Coordinates of C-alpha atoms in Angstrom, one line a residue:
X1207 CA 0.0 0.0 0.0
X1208 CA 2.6 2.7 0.8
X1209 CA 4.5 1.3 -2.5
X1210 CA 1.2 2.3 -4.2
X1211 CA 0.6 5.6 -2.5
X1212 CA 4.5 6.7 -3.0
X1213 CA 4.0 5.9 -6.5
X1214 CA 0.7 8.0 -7.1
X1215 CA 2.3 10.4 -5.1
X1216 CA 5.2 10.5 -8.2
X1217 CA 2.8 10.2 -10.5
X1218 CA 1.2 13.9 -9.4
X1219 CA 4.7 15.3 -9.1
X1220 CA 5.0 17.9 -12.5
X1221 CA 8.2 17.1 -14.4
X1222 CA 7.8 19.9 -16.5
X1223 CA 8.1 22.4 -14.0
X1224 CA 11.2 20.9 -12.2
X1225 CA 13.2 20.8 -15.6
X1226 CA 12.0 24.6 -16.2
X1227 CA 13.4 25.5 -13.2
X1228 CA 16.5 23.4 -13.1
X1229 CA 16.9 25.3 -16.6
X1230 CA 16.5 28.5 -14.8
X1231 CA 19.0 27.7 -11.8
X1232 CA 21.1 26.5 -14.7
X1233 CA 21.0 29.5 -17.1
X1234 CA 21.6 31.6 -14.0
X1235 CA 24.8 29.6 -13.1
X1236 CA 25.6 30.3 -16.6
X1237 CA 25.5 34.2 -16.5
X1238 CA 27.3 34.4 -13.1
X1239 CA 30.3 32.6 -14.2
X1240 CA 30.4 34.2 -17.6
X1241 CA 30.1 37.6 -15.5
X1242 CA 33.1 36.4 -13.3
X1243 CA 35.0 35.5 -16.4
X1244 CA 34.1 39.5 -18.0
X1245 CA 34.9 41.2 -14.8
X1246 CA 38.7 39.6 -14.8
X1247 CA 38.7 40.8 -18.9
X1248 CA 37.2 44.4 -18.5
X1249 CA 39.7 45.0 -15.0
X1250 CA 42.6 44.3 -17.4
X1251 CA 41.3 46.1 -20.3
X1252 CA 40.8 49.2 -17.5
X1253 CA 44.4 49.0 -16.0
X1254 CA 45.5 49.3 -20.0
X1255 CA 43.1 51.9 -21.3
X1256 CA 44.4 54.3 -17.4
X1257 CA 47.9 53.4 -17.9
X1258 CA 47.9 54.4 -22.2
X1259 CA 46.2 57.5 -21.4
X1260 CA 48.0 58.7 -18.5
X1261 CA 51.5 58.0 -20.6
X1262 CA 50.0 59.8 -23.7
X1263 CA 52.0 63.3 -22.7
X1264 CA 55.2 61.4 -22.4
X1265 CA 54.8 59.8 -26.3
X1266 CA 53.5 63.3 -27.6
X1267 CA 56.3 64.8 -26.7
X1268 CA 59.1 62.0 -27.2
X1269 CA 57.6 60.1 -29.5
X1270 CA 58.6 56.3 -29.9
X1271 CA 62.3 57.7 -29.0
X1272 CA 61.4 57.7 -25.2
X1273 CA 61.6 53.6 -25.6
X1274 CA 64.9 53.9 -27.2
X1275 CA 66.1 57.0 -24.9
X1276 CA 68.9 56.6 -22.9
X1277 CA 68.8 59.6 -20.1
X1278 CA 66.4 59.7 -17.2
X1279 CA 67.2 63.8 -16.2
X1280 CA 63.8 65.4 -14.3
X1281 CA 65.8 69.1 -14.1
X1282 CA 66.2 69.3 -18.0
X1283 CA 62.6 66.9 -18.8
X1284 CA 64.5 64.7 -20.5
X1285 CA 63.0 60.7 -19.9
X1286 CA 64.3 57.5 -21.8
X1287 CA 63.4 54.2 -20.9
X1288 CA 66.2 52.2 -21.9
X1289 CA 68.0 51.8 -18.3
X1290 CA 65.0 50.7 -16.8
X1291 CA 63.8 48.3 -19.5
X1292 CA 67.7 47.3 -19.9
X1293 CA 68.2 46.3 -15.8
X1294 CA 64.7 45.0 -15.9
X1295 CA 65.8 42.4 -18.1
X1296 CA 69.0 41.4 -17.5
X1297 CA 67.8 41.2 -13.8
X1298 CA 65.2 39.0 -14.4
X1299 CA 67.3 36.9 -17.0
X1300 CA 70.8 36.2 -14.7
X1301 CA 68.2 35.3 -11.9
X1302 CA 66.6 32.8 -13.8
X1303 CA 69.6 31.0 -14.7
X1304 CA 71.0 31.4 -11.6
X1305 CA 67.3 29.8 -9.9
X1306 CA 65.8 27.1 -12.7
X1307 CA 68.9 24.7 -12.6
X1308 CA 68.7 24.6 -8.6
X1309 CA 64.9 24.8 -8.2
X1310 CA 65.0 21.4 -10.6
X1311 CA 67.7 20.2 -8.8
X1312 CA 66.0 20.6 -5.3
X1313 CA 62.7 19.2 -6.9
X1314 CA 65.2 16.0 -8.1
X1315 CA 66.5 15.6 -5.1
X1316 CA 63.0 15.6 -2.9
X1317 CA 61.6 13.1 -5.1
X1318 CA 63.8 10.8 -6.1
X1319 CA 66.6 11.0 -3.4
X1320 CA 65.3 12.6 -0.2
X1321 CA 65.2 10.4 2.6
X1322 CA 61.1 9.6 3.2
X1323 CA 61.4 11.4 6.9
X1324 CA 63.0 14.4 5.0
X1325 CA 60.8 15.2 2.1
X1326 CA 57.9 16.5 4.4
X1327 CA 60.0 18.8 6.4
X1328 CA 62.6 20.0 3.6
X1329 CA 59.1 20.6 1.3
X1330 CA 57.4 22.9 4.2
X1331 CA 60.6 25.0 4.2
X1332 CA 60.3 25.7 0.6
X1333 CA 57.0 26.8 0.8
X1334 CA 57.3 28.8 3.5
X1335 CA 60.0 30.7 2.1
X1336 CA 57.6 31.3 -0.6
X1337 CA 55.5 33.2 1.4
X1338 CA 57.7 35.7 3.5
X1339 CA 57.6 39.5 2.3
X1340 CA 59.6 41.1 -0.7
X1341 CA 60.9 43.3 1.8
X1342 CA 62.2 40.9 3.9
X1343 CA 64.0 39.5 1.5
X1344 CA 65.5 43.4 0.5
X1345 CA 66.4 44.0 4.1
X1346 CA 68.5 40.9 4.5
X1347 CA 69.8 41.6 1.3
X1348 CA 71.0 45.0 1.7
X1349 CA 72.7 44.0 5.3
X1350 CA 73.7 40.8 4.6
X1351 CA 74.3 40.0 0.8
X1352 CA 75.7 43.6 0.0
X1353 CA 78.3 43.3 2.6
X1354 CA 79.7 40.3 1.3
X1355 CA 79.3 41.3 -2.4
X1356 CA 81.8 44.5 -1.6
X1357 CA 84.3 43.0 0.5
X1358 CA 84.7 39.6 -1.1
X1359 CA 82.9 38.2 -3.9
X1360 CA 82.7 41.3 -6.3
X1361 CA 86.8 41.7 -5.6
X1362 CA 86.9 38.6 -6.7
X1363 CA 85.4 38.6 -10.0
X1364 CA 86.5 41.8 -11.0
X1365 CA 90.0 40.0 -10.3
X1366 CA 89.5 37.0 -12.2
X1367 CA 86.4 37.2 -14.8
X1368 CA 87.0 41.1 -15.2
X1369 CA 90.3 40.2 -16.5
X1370 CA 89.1 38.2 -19.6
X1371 CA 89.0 39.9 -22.7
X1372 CA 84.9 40.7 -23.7
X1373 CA 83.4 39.5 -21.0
X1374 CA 85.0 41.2 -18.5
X1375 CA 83.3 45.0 -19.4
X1376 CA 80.8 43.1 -17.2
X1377 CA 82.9 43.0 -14.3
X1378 CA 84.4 46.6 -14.1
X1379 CA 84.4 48.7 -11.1
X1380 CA 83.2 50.7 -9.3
X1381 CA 81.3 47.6 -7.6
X1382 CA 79.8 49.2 -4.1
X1383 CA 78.0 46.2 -2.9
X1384 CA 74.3 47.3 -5.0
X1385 CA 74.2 46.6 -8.7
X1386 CA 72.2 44.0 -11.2
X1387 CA 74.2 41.1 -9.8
X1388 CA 73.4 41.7 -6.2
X1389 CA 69.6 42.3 -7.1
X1390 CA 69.4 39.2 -9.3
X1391 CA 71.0 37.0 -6.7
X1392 CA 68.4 38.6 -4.4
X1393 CA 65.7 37.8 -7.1
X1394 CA 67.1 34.4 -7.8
X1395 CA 66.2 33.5 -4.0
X1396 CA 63.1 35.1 -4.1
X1397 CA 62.1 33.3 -7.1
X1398 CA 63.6 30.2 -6.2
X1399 CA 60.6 28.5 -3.7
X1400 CA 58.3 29.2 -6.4
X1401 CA 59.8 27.3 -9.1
X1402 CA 60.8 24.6 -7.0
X1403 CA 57.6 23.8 -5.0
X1404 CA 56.0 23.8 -9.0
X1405 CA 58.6 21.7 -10.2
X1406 CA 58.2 18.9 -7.3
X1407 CA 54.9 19.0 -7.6
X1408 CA 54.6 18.1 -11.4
X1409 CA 57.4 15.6 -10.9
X1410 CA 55.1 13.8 -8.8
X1411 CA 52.4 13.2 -11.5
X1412 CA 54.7 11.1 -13.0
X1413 CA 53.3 7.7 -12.8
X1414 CA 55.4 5.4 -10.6
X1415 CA 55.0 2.7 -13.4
X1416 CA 57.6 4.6 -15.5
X1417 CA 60.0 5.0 -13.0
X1418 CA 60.0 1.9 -11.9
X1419 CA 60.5 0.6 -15.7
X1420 CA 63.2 2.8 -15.9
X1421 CA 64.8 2.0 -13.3
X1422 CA 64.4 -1.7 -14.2
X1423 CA 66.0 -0.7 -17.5
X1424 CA 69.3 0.0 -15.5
X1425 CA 68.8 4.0 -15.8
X1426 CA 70.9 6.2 -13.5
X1427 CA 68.8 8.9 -11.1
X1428 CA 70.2 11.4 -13.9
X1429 CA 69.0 9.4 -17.0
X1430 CA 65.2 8.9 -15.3
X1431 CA 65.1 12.9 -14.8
X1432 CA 66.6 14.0 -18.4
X1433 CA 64.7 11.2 -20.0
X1434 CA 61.4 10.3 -18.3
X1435 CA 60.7 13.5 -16.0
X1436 CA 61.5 16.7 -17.5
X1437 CA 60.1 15.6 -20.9
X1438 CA 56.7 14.1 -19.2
X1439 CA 56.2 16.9 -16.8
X1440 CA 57.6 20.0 -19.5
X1441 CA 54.5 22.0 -19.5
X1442 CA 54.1 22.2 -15.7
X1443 CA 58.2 23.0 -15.8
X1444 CA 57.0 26.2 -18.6
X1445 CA 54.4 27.1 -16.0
X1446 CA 56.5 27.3 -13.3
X1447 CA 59.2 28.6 -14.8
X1448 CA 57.2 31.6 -16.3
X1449 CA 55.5 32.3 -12.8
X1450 CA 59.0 33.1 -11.5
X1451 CA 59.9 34.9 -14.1
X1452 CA 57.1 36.4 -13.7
X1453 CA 57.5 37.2 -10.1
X1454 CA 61.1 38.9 -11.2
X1455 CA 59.8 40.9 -13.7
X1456 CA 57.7 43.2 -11.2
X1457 CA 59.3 42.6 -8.0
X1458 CA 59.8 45.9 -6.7
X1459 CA 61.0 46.4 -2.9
X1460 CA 63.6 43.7 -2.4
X1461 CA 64.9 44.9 -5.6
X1462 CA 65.0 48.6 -4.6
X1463 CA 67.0 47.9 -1.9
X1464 CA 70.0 46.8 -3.6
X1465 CA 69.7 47.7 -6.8
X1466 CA 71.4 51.1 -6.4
X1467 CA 69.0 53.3 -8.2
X1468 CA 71.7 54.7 -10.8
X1469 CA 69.3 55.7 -13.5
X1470 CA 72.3 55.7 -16.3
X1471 CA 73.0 53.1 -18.5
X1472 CA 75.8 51.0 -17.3
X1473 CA 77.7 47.9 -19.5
X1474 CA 79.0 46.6 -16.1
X1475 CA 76.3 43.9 -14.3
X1476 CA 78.4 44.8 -10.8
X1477 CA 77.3 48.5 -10.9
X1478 CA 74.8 50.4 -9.3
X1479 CA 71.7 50.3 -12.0
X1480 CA 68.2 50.5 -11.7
X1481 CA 64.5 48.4 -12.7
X1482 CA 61.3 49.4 -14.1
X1483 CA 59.7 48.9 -10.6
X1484 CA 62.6 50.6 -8.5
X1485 CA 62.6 53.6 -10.8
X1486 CA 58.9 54.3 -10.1
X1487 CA 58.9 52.9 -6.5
X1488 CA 61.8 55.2 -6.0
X1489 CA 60.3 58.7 -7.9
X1490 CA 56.7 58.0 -7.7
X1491 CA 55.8 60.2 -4.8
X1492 CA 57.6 62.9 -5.8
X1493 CA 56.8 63.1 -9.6
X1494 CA 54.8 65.4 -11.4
X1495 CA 53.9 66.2 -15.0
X1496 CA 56.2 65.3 -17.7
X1497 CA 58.2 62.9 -15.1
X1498 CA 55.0 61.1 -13.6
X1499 CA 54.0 60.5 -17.0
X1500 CA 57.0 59.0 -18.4
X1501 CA 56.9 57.0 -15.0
X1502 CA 53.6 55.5 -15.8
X1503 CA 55.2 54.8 -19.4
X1504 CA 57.6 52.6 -17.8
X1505 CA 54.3 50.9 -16.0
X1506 CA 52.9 50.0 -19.2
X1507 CA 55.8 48.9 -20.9
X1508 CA 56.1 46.3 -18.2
X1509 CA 52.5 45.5 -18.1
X1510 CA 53.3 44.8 -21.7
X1511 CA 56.7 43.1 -21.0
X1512 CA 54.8 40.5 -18.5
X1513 CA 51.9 40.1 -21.1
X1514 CA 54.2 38.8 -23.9
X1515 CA 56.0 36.9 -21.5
X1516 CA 52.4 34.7 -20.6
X1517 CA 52.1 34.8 -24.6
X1518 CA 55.5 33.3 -24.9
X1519 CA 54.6 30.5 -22.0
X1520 CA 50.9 29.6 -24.3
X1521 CA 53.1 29.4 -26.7
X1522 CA 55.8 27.3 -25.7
X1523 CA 52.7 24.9 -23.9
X1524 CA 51.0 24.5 -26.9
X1525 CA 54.2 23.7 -29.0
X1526 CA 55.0 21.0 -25.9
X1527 CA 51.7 19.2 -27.3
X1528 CA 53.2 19.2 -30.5
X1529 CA 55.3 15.9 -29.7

């Protein structure tokens, strides 16, 4: 009897209506995710159309040559963006060599070597040096690293790789203690967590069934990483290595401590220079007019810098899928 009732009771129940309104709870899922998704597009089409107009007085009155202009002078309005750009990149560049081949080293290590007790521990300390402040990272470099860069490593090299024909206008004095190297080594730590928590992780998607093949094959710990890891895992690697880079495109306080704030364009890496990010950090409150505009120039040109370095990561993805 109450098999009967239940089932006249279902019987009365109007499907029509239910599907209408799971439609309608549907379609309005729909809309508020495709609203989420246009409120991310029109924020970054905002933060362009602000920082173009607000740089328009700079390119009216320098025209492209403020991206090829080499003197940064507020008394005589004169504004070129080619130190900036320049430290900017080599920066970011000498601390990305510096950081990939030891974040994928560390990553190596925790997953194919670390002792099991160790990988927990060692793998917490990584990620929590992830998350301590930029600035902390520019104190300790500016009383700890700069120290040592004056009075012994940058001695050093301008003794031994400053003597080498070429290379060594890289290494010429004067070397204070703040210059490109000393902010990319700072950068290079800062970076460093990121890449490597990233890399360990992806590593770990490997299935253990290829491992253990390879292994079985009589593979070294080096052959299983160049041949079975890297390649299986390269378009986490591209991810992770792009977020760092990333990360030391814009970074901004730990670099303005140590960076030296030299707004001239300088051929050696030991010498006080400056960033895209310290130049504004450090001129920003006091800039007005022709200078605040070139300033938020420099913004866009490393809003544009960090877009084409996320094109170049799509890219490099989607050619990963390629083979």
């Amino acid at each position: 009897m109450v098999d009967a009732t239940n089932g006249a009771d279902f019987s009365r129940v109007d499907v029509a209506a239910i599907t209408k309104t799971f439609k309608l709870q549907d379609r309005i899922f729909f809309f508020m995710t495709l609203a989420s998704a246009a409120l991310v597009v029109l924020m970054l089409l905002a933060i362009l159309v602000v920082l173009v107009i607000d740089a328009l007085p700079t390119f009216q009155t320098y025209g492209l040559s403020f991206l090829w202009g080499t003197v940064w002078s507020a008394p005589t309005e004169k504004f070129g963006a080619v130190p900036a750009v320049m430290g900017t990149l080599i920066s970011s560049l000498i601390a990305m060599l510096i950081a990939v081949p030891i974040s994928f080293g560390i990553a190596i290590f925790l997953t194919e070597l670390c002792p099991g007790p160790l990988r927990r521990p060692i793998g917490t300390a990584i990620e929590l040096l992830a998350g301590v402040p930029s600035i902390i990272y520019g104190i300790v470099g500016l009383f700890v690293l700069v120290p040592l860069m004056q009075l012994y490593i940058l001695p050093f090299l301008i003794a031994t790789i400053g003597q080498v024909p070429v290379i060594g206008y890289l290494f010429q004095p004067p070397a204070p203690g703040v210059g490109l190297l000393t902010a990319s080594l700072v950068l290079a730590i800062m970076v460093l967590p990121f890449i490597t928590a990233i890399t360990r992780d992806v590593f770990l998607t490997v299935p253990p069934m290829l491992r253990e093949s390879a292994y079985g094959m009589g593979m070294t710990t080096w052959e299983v990483a160049r041949n079975i890891l890297i390649p299986y895992t390269r378009r986490g690697l591209v991810g992770g290595v792009m977020l760092g880079l990333g990360r030391a495109l814009g970074e901004t306080m730990a670099v303005t401590f140590v960076v030296g704030s030299v707004t001239r364009l300088q051929a050696s890496i030991i010498s006080p220079s400056t960033t895209i990010s310290a130049q504004i950090a450090n001129t920003f409150g006091e800039a007005d007019g022709l200078q605040l505009s070139s300033l938020i120039a420099l913004g866009l040109l490393l809003f544009i810098l960090s877009f084409c370095v996320l094109a170049l990561a799509k890219w490099m993805i989607g050619r990963s899928d390629s083979f």
